[in-house]
PDB file of C-alpha atoms in Angstrom:
ATOM      1  CA  MET A 288       6.281   9.644  -8.953  1.00  0.00           C
ATOM      2  CA  PRO A 289       4.528  12.019 -11.417  1.00  0.00           C
ATOM      3  CA  GLN A 290       5.470  15.683 -11.447  1.00  0.00           C
ATOM      4  CA  LEU A 291       3.465  18.836 -12.016  1.00  0.00           C
ATOM      5  CA  ALA A 292       5.603  21.813 -13.121  1.00  0.00           C
ATOM      6  CA  GLY A 293       8.685  20.221 -11.560  1.00  0.00           C
ATOM      7  CA  VAL A 294       6.966  19.504  -8.220  1.00  0.00           C
ATOM      8  CA  PRO A 295       6.501  15.827  -7.254  1.00  0.00           C
ATOM      9  CA  THR A 296       2.818  14.923  -7.064  1.00  0.00           C
ATOM     10  CA  SER A 297       0.784  12.113  -5.602  1.00  0.00           C
ATOM     11  CA  GLY A 298      -2.416  10.580  -6.883  1.00  0.00           C
ATOM     12  CA  PHE A 299      -5.603  11.085  -4.926  1.00  0.00           C
ATOM     13  CA  GLU A 300      -9.067   9.701  -5.745  1.00  0.00           C
ATOM     14  CA  LEU A 301     -12.253  11.727  -5.390  1.00  0.00           C
ATOM     15  CA  ARG A 302     -15.413   9.609  -5.357  1.00  0.00           C
ATOM     16  CA  ILE A 303     -18.859  11.164  -5.437  1.00  0.00           C
ATOM     17  CA  LEU A 304     -22.247   9.497  -5.051  1.00  0.00           C
ATOM     18  CA  ARG A 305     -25.157  11.785  -5.868  1.00  0.00           C
ATOM     19  CA  ARG A 306     -28.891  11.724  -6.530  1.00  0.00           C
ATOM     20  CA  PRO A 307     -31.566  14.351  -7.086  1.00  0.00           C
ATOM     21  CA  CYS A 308     -32.438  16.188  -3.854  1.00  0.00           C
ATOM     22  CA  ASP A 309     -36.025  14.892  -3.991  1.00  0.00           C
ATOM     23  CA  GLY A 310     -34.730  11.302  -3.781  1.00  0.00           C
ATOM     24  CA  SER A 311     -36.101  10.324  -7.172  1.00  0.00           C
ATOM     25  CA  GLY A 312     -34.004   8.834  -9.916  1.00  0.00           C
ATOM     26  CA  ARG A 313     -30.878   6.753  -9.913  1.00  0.00           C
ATOM     27  CA  ILE A 314     -27.774   7.308  -7.850  1.00  0.00           C
ATOM     28  CA  GLU A 315     -24.895   8.517 -10.015  1.00  0.00           C
ATOM     29  CA  THR A 316     -21.219   7.950  -9.263  1.00  0.00           C
ATOM     30  CA  ARG A 317     -18.196   9.975 -10.288  1.00  0.00           C
ATOM     31  CA  HIS A 318     -14.554   8.994  -9.859  1.00  0.00           C
ATOM     32  CA  ILE A 319     -11.927  11.666 -10.433  1.00  0.00           C
ATOM     33  CA  HIS A 320      -8.164  11.226 -10.193  1.00  0.00           C
ATOM     34  CA  ILE A 321      -6.475  14.290  -8.668  1.00  0.00           C
ATOM     35  CA  GLU A 322      -2.735  14.946  -9.010  1.00  0.00           C
ATOM     36  CA  ALA A 323      -1.531  17.192  -6.191  1.00  0.00           C
ATOM     37  CA  SER A 324       1.745  17.965  -4.462  1.00  0.00           C
ATOM     38  CA  SER A 325       0.180  17.716  -0.972  1.00  0.00           C
ATOM     39  CA  GLY A 326      -2.867  16.477   0.855  1.00  0.00           C
ATOM     40  CA  ASP A 327      -3.957  20.060   1.513  1.00  0.00           C
ATOM     41  CA  GLN A 328      -3.817  20.872  -2.194  1.00  0.00           C
ATOM     42  CA  ALA A 329      -5.775  17.705  -3.030  1.00  0.00           C
ATOM     43  CA  ILE A 330      -8.420  18.579  -0.420  1.00  0.00           C
ATOM     44  CA  ALA A 331      -8.799  22.090  -1.859  1.00  0.00           C
ATOM     45  CA  GLN A 332      -9.258  20.654  -5.363  1.00  0.00           C
ATOM     46  CA  GLY A 333     -11.612  17.960  -4.072  1.00  0.00           C
ATOM     47  CA  ARG A 334     -13.772  20.512  -2.225  1.00  0.00           C
ATOM     48  CA  PHE A 335     -14.050  22.679  -5.313  1.00  0.00           C
ATOM     49  CA  LEU A 336     -14.976  19.756  -7.581  1.00  0.00           C
ATOM     50  CA  ALA A 337     -17.395  18.199  -5.077  1.00  0.00           C
ATOM     51  CA  GLU A 338     -19.206  21.503  -4.574  1.00  0.00           C
ATOM     52  CA  ALA A 339     -19.627  21.923  -8.331  1.00  0.00           C
ATOM     53  CA  ILE A 340     -20.713  18.315  -8.950  1.00  0.00           C
ATOM     54  CA  LEU A 341     -23.159  18.275  -6.016  1.00  0.00           C
ATOM     55  CA  GLU A 342     -24.778  21.603  -7.005  1.00  0.00           C
ATOM     56  CA  GLY A 343     -28.532  20.878  -7.019  1.00  0.00           C
ATOM     57  CA  TRP A 344     -28.026  17.276  -5.838  1.00  0.00           C
ATOM     58  CA  SER A 345     -27.716  15.466  -2.517  1.00  0.00           C
ATOM     59  CA  GLY A 346     -24.743  13.216  -2.038  1.00  0.00           C
ATOM     60  CA  VAL A 347     -21.458  12.182  -0.503  1.00  0.00           C
ATOM     61  CA  ALA A 348     -17.909  12.922  -1.606  1.00  0.00           C
ATOM     62  CA  THR A 349     -14.783  11.161  -0.323  1.00  0.00           C
ATOM     63  CA  LEU A 350     -11.124  11.799  -1.061  1.00  0.00           C
ATOM     64  CA  THR A 351      -8.486   9.117  -0.518  1.00  0.00           C
ATOM     65  CA  ASN A 352      -4.703   9.194  -0.792  1.00  0.00           C
ATOM     66  CA  GLU A 353      -2.474   6.774  -2.736  1.00  0.00           C
ATOM     67  CA  ALA A 354      -2.671   4.254   0.104  1.00  0.00           C
ATOM     68  CA  GLY A 355      -6.485   4.347  -0.002  1.00  0.00           C
ATOM     69  CA  ALA A 356      -6.817   6.150   3.341  1.00  0.00           C
ATOM     70  CA  LEU A 357      -9.696   8.601   3.678  1.00  0.00           C
ATOM     71  CA  ILE A 358      -8.335  12.150   4.052  1.00  0.00           C
ATOM     72  CA  TRP A 359     -11.505  14.220   3.501  1.00  0.00           C
ATOM     73  CA  SER A 360     -15.246  13.739   3.077  1.00  0.00           C
ATOM     74  CA  THR A 361     -18.447  15.737   2.940  1.00  0.00           C
ATOM     75  CA  ARG A 362     -22.204  15.132   2.868  1.00  0.00           C
ATOM     76  CA  LYS A 363     -24.759  17.408   1.249  1.00  0.00           C
ATOM     77  CA  ASP A 364     -28.491  17.360   1.955  1.00  0.00           C
ATOM     78  CA  MET A 365     -28.406  13.839   3.391  1.00  0.00           C
ATOM     79  CA  PRO A 366     -29.287  12.536   6.850  1.00  0.00           C
ATOM     80  CA  PRO A 367     -26.389  11.300   8.978  1.00  0.00           C
ATOM     81  CA  PRO A 368     -25.520   7.602   8.660  1.00  0.00           C
ATOM     82  CA  THR A 369     -27.429   5.290  11.002  1.00  0.00           C
ATOM     83  CA  ALA A 370     -24.597   2.789  11.547  1.00  0.00           C
ATOM     84  CA  PRO A 371     -20.821   2.555  11.027  1.00  0.00           C
ATOM     85  CA  GLY A 372     -19.941   1.923   7.385  1.00  0.00           C
ATOM     86  CA  MET A 373     -23.223   3.336   6.084  1.00  0.00           C
ATOM     87  CA  ILE A 374     -23.277   6.112   3.493  1.00  0.00           C
TER      88      ILE A 374
END
């Protein structure tokens, strides 16, 4: 397990899909690996990064743990999904 300043860390994955707020243009994706010593710390980092990356864009951000389980998500300037599994 990796360590950060002597504290064991786990790997989390932040995935962001974004597009211009007016709906024009291509959808962009970002994948960011986050090393954190807890889920709460990873969520705080993920929130900060997602807010910065989605500034001026609409989109979705998801954060998963090492096992691939969703631990946090957010939507910005997008309608709610219309069916299970939809973004």
